CSV table of C-alpha atoms and ligand atoms in Angstrom, one decimal:
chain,number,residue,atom,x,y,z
A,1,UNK,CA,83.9,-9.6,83.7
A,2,UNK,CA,85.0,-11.5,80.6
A,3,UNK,CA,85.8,-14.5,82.8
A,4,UNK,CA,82.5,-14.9,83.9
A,5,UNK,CA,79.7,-16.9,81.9
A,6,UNK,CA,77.6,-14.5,80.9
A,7,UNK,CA,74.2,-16.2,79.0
A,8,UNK,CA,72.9,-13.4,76.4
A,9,UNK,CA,69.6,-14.2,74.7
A,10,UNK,CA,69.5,-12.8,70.8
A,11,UNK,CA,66.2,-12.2,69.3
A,12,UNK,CA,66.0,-11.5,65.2
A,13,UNK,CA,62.9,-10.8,63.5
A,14,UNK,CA,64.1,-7.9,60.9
A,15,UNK,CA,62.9,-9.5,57.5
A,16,UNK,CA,61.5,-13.0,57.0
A,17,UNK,CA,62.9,-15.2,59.2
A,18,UNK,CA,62.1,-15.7,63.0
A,19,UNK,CA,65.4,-16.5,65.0
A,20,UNK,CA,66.6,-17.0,68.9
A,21,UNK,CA,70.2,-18.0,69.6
A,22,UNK,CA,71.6,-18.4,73.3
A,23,UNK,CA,75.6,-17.2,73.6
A,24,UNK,CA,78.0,-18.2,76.6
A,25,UNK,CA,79.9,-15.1,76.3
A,26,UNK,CA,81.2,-15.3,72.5
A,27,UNK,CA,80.5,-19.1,71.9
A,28,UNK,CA,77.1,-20.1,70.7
A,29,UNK,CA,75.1,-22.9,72.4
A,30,UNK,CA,72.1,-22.3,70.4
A,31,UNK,CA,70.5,-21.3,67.1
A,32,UNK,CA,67.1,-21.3,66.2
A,33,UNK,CA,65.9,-20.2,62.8
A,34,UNK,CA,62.5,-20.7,61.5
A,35,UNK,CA,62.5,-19.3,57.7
A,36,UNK,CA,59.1,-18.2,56.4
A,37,UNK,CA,58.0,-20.5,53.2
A,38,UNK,CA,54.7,-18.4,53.1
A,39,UNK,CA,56.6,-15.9,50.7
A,40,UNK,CA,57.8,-18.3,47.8
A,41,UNK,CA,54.0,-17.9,46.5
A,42,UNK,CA,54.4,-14.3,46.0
A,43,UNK,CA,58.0,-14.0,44.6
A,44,UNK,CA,59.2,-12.0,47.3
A,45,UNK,CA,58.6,-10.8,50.9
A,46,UNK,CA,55.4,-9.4,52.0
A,47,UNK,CA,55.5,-7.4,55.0
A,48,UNK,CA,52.3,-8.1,56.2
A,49,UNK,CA,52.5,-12.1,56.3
A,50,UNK,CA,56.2,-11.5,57.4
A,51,UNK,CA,54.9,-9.9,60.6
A,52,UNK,CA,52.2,-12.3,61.5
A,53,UNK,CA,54.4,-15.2,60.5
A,54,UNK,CA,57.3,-13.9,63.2
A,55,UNK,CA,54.2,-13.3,66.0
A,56,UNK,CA,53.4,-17.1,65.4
A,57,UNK,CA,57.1,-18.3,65.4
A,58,UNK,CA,58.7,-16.1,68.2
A,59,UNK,CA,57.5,-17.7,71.6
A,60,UNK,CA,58.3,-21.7,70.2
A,61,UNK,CA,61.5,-20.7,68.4
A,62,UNK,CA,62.6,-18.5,72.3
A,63,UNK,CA,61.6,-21.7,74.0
A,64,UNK,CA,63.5,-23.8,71.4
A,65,UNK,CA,67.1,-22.0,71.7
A,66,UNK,CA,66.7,-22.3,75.5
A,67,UNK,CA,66.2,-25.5,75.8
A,68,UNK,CA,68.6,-26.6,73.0
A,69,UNK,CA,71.0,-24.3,75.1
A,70,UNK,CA,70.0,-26.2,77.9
A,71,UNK,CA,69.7,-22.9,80.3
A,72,UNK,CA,66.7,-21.3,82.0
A,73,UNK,CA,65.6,-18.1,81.4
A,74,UNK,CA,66.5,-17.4,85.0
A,75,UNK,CA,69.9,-18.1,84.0
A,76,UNK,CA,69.9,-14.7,81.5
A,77,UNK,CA,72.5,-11.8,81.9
A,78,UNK,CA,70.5,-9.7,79.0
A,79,UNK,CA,68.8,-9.9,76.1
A,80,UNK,CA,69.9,-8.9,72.6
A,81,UNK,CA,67.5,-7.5,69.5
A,82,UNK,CA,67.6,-6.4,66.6
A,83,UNK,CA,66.5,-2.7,66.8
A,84,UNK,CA,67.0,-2.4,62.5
A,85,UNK,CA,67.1,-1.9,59.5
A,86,UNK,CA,64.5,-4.0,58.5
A,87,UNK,CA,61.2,-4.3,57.8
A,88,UNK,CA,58.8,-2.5,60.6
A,89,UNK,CA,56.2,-4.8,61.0
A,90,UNK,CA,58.8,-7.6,61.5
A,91,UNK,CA,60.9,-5.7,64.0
A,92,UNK,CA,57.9,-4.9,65.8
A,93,UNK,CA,57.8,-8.2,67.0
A,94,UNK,CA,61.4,-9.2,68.0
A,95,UNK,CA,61.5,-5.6,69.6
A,96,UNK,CA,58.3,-5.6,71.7
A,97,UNK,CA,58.8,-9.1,72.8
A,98,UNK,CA,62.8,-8.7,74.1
A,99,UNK,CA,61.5,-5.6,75.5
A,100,UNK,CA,58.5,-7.6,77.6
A,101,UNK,CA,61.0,-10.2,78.6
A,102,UNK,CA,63.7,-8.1,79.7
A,103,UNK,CA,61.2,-6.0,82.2
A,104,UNK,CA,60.0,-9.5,83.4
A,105,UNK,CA,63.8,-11.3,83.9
A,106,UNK,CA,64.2,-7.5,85.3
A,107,UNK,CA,67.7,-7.3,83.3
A,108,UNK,CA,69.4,-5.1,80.7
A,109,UNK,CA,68.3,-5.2,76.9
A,110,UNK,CA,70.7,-4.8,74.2
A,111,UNK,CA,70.1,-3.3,70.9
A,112,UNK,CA,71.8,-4.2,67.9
A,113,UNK,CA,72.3,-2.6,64.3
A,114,UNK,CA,71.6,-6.1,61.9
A,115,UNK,CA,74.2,-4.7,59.5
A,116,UNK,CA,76.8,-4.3,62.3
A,117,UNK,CA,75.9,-8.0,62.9
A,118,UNK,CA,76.2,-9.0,60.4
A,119,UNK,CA,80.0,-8.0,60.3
A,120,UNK,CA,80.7,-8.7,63.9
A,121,UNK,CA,79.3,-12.6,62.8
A,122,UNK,CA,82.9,-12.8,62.2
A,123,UNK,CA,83.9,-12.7,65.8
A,124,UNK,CA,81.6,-15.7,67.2
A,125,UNK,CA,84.6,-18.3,68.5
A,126,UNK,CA,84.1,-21.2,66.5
A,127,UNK,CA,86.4,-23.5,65.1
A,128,UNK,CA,85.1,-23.8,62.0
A,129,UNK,CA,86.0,-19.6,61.4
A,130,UNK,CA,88.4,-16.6,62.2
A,131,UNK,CA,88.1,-13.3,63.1
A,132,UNK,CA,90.3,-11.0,61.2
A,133,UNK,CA,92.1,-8.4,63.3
A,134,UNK,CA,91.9,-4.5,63.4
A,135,UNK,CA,91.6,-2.5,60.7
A,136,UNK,CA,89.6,-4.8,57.9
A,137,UNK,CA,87.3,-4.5,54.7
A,138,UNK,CA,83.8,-5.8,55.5
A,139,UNK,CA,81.5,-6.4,52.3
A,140,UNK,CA,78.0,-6.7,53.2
A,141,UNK,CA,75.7,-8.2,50.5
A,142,UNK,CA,72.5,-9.0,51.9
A,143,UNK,CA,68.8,-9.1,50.4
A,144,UNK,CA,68.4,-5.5,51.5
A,145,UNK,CA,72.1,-4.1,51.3
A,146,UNK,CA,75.3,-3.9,49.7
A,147,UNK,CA,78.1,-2.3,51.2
A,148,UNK,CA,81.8,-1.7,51.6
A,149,UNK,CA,83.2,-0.4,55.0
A,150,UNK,CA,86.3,0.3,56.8
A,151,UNK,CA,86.0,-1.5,60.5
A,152,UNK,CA,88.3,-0.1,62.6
A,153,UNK,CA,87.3,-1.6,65.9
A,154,UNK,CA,84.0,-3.4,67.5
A,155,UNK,CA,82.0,-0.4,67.3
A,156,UNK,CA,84.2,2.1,64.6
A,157,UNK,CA,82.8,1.7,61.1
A,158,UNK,CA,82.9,3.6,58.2
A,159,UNK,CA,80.8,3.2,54.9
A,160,UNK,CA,83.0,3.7,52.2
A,161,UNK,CA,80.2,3.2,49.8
A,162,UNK,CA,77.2,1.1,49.4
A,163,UNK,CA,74.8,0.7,46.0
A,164,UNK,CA,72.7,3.2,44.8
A,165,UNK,CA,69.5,1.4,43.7
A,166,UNK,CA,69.5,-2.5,44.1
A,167,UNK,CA,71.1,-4.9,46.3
A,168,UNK,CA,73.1,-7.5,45.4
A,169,UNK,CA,70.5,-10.1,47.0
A,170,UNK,CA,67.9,-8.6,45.1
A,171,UNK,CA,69.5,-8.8,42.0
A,172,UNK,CA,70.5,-12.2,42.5
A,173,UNK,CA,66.5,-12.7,43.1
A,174,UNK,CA,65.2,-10.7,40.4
A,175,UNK,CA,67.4,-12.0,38.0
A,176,UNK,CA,66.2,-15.6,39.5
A,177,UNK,CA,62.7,-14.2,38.9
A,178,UNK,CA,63.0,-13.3,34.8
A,179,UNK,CA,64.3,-17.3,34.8
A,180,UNK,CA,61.1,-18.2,36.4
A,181,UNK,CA,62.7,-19.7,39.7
A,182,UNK,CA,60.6,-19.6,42.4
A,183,UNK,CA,62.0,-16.8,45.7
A,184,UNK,CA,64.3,-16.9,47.2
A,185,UNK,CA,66.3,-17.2,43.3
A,186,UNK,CA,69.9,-16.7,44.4
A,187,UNK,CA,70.8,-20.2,46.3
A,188,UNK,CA,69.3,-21.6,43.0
A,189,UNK,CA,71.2,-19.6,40.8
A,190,UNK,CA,74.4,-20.7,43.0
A,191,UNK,CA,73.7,-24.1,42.4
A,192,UNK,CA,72.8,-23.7,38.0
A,193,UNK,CA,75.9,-21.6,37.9
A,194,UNK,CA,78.2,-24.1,39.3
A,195,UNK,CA,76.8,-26.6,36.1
A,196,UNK,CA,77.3,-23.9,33.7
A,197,UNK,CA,79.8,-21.6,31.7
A,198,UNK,CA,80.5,-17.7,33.1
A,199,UNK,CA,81.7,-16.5,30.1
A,200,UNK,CA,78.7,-18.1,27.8
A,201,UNK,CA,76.8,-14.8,27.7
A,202,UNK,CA,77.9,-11.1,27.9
A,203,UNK,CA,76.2,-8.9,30.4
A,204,UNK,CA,77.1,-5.2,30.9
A,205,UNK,CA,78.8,-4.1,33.9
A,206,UNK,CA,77.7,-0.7,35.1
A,207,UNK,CA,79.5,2.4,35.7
A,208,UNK,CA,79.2,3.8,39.0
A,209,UNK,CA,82.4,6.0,40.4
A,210,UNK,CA,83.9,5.2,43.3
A,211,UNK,CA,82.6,2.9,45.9
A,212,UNK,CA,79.3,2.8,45.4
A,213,UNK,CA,77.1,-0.1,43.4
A,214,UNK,CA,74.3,-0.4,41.0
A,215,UNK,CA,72.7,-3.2,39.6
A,216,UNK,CA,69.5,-2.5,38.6
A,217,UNK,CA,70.8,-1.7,35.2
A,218,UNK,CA,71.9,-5.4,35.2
A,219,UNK,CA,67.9,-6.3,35.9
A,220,UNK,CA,67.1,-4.4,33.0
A,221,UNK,CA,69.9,-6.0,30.6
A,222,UNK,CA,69.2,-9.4,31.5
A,223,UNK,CA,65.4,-8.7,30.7
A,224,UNK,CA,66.1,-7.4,27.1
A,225,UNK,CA,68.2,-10.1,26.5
A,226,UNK,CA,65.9,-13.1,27.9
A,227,UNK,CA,62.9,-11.3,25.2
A,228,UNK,CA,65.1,-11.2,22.5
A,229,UNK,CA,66.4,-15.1,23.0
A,230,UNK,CA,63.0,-16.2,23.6
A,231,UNK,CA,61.5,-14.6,20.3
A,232,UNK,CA,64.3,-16.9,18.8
A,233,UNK,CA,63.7,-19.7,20.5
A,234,UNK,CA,60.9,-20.1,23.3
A,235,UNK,CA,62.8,-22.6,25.2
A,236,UNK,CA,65.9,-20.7,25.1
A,237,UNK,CA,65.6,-20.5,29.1
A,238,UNK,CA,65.1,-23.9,29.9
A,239,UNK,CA,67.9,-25.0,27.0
A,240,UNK,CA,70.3,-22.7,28.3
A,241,UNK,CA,69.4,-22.7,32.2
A,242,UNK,CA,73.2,-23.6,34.0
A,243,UNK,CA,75.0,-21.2,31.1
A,244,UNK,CA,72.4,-17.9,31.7
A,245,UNK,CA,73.1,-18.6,35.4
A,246,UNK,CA,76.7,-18.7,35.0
A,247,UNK,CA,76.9,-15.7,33.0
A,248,UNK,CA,74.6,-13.5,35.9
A,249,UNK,CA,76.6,-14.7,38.7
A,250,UNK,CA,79.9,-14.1,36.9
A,251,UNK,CA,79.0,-10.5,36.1
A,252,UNK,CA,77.6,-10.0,39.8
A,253,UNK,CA,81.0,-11.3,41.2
A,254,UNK,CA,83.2,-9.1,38.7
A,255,UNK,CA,81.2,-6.1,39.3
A,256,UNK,CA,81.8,-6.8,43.7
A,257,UNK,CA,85.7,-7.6,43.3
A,258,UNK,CA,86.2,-4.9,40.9
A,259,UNK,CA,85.1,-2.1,43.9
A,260,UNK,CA,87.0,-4.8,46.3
A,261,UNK,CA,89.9,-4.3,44.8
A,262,UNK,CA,89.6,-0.4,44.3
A,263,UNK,CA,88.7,-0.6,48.1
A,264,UNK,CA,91.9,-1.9,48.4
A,265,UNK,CA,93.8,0.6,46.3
A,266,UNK,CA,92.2,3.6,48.2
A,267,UNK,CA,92.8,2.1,52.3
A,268,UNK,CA,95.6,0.0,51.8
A,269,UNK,CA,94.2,-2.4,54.0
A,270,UNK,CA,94.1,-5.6,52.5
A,271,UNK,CA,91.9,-8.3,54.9
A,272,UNK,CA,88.5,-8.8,53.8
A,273,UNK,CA,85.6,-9.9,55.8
A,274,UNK,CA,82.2,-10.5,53.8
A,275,UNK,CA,78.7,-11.2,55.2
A,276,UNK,CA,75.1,-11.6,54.6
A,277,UNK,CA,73.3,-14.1,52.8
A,278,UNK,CA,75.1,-13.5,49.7
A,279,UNK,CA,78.4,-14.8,50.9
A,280,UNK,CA,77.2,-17.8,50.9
A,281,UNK,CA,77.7,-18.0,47.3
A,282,UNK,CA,79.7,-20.3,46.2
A,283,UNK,CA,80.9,-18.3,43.3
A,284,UNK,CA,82.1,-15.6,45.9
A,285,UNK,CA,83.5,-17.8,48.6
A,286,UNK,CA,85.8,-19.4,45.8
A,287,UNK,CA,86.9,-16.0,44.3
A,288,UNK,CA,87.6,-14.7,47.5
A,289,UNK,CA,89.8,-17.8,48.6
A,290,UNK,CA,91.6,-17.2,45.8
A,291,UNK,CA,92.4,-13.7,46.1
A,292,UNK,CA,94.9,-14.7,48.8
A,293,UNK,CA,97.4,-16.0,46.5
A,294,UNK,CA,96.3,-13.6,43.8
A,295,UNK,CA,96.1,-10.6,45.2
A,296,UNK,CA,97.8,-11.1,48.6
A,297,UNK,CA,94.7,-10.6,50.4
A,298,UNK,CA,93.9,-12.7,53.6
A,299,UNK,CA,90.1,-13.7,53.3
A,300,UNK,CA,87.4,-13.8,56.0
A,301,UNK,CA,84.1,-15.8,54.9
A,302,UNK,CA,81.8,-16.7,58.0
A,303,UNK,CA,80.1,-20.2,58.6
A,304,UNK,CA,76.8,-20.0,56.2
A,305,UNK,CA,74.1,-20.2,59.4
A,306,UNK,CA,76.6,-17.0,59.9
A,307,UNK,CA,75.8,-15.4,56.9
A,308,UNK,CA,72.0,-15.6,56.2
A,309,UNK,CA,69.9,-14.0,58.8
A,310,UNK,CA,70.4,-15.7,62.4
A,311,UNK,CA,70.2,-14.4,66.1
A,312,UNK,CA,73.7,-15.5,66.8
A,313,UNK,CA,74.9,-12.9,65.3
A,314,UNK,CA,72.7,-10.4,67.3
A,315,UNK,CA,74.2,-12.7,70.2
A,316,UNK,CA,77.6,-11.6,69.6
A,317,UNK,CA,77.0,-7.7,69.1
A,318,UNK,CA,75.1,-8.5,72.5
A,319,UNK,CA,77.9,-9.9,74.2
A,320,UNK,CA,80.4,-7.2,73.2
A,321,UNK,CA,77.9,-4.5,74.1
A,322,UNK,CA,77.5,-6.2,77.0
A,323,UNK,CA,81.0,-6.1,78.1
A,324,UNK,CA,80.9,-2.2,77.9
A,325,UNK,CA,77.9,-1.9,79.8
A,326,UNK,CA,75.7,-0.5,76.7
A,327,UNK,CA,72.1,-1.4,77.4
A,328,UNK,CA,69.0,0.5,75.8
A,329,UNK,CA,66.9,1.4,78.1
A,330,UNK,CA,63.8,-0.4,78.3
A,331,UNK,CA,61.2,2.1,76.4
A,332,UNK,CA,63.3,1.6,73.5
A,333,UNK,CA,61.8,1.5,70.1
A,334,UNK,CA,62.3,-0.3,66.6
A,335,UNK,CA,64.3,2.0,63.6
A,336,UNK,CA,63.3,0.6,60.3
A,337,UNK,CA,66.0,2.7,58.7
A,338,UNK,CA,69.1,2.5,61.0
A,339,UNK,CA,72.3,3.9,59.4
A,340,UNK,CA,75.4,3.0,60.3
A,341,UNK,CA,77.7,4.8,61.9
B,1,KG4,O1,71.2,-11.6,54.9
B,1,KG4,P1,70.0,-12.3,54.3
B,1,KG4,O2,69.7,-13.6,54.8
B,1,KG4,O3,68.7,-11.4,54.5
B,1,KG4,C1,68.8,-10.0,54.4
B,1,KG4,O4,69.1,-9.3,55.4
B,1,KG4,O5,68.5,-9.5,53.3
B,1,KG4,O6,70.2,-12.3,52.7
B,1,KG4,C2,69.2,-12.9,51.9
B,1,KG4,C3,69.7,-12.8,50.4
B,1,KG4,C4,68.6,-13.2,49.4
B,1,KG4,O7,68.6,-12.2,48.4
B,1,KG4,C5,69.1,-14.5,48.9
B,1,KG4,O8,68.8,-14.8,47.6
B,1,KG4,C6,70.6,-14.3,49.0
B,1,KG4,O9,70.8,-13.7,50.2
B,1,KG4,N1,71.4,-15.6,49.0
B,1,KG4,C7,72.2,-16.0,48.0
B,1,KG4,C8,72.7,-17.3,48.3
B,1,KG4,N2,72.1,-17.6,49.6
B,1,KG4,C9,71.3,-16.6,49.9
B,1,KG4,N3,72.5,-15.3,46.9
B,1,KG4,C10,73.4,-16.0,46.1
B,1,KG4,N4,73.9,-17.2,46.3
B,1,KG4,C11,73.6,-17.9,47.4
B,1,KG4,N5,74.1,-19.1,47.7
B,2,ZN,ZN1,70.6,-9.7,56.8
């Protein structure tokens, strides 16, 4: 079978972004994203316009990756969907609509795990990225999760530990937020950072044993310190934007290599795959880089339509799933909370 073209259609709809990708067996021929702007109003996400928004988007972004694909719908082997985590309204959507279109095409539907995704991004063939090899770190740091865990083959994962209050995406945002940038906060915090200096303010690093992460603490710190700057000077934000940046994203990135590198310590294993939206940070793409020739480490950092929410990444958990015959059956229904295991 896996010298056969298979076409897999990927559907994505868990948070606030509508997205179709077609895949030729692990290579992707098409992408589609449509992000939601509605939400930059209201300083974060709301479910309720994120559903409606994906009901409007889904049929014109479907027809979109097909015909950027260039392949007919009669053309498809299966289609692929994100089952959860995620939002329920939201996955709703991509759900009952893969499910419709699979019963019409009358062929198999695939469900994926978006966090398992988003680690398996790594294996789409393109030559612009490498897929590390069996067994490897994956760090997911998304808007909704942060976690470390050992991936010992396609569908063998274990979470070694993941945060215990905030994710990194949200802190990122919610740091963003005090600043008074508009959502999402953490590409613009990428970009101050990289005009300012990490070390020009202190900010406490949590202690959390083991694994696991916290960072709402961090929220709280930076909002004590903005008040007490600001009663000193009321422009101190807007004087001091590229430093204050700087200094959040530094702490973020000390506070995920410090549990890398325990991560390290405690498996032994020392190739590292990250994914999510938050790898594309600059900050972390750079520190990771580095690591090899620091720490020995050989690095895995996915294209950035890779790491933010797309289908192809749904695609490629689709086509692997595919190749062991896994299909969902067809009354199938959408997990908001969807561990994984
Ligand atoms: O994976 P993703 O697209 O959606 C979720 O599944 O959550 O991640 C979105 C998160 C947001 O919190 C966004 O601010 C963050 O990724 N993000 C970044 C950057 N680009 C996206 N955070 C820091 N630096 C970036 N360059
Ligand atoms: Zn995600």
């Amino acid at each position: 079978m896996k010298n056969l073209k298979k076409y897999i259609l990927a559907i994505e709809s868990s948070c606030d972004d509508t997205s179709a990708a077609v895949l030729c067996n692990d290579i992707v021929l098409s992408n589609v994203v449509a992000t939601q702007q509605i939400h930059e109003q209201y300083g974060g996400v709301v479910p309720e316009l994120a559903s409606r928004a994906h009901q409007q988007n889904i049929v014109p972004v479907v027809h979109q990756a097909l015909s950027k694909a260039n392949i007919d719908k009669k053309e498809l082997a299966a289609i692929a969907f994100t089952r959860g985590p995620g939002l329920m309204g939201s996955l709703l959507v991509g759900t009952s609509f893969a499910k419709s279109l699979a019963i019409g095409l009358n062929i198999p539907l695939i469900e994926v795990n978006h966090m398992q995704a988003h680690i398996l991004a790594h294996f789409i063939a393109d030559k612009d990225q490498k897929a590390p090899s069996f067994p490897f770190l994956a760090m997911t740091v998304s808007g909704g999760h942060t976690q470390i865990i050992l991936v010992k083959d396609f569908f063998q994962m274990e979470v070694l530990g993941e945060t215990l209050d905030d994710a990194v995406g949200e802190a990122f945002d919610k740091s963003a937020k005090l600043l008074g940038l508009p959502y999402p906060g953490g590409p613009l915090i990428d970009s101050h950072a990289q005009e300012g200096n990490p070390k020009a303010f202190l900010f406490p690093k949590p202690k959390v044993a083991g694994l696991n992460f916290s960072f709402s603490g961090l929220k709280t710190s930076i909002l004590y310190f903005i008040q007490k700057k600001k009663s000193e000077n009321p422009d101190f934000v807007k004087d001091n934007l590229n430093d204050i940046c700087a200094s959040i994203q530094y702490t973020i990135l000390e506070i995920l290599m410090d549990k890398l590198k325990l991560a390290v310590k405690q498996t032994g294993v020392k190739q590292i795959a990250i994914g999510g939206g938050v790898a594309a940070n600059s900050g972390i793409r750079a520190r990771l880089v580095a690591t090899e020739r620091t720490m020995g480490w050989k690095t895995y950092i996915p294209k950035i339509e890779y790491c933010t929410d797309n289908a192809a990444m749904i695609g490629i958990v689709g086509y692997y799933k595919y190749l062991q015959k896994d299909f969902a059956e067809k009354n199938i229904a959408a997990k908001a909370r969807y561990v994984l295991e």
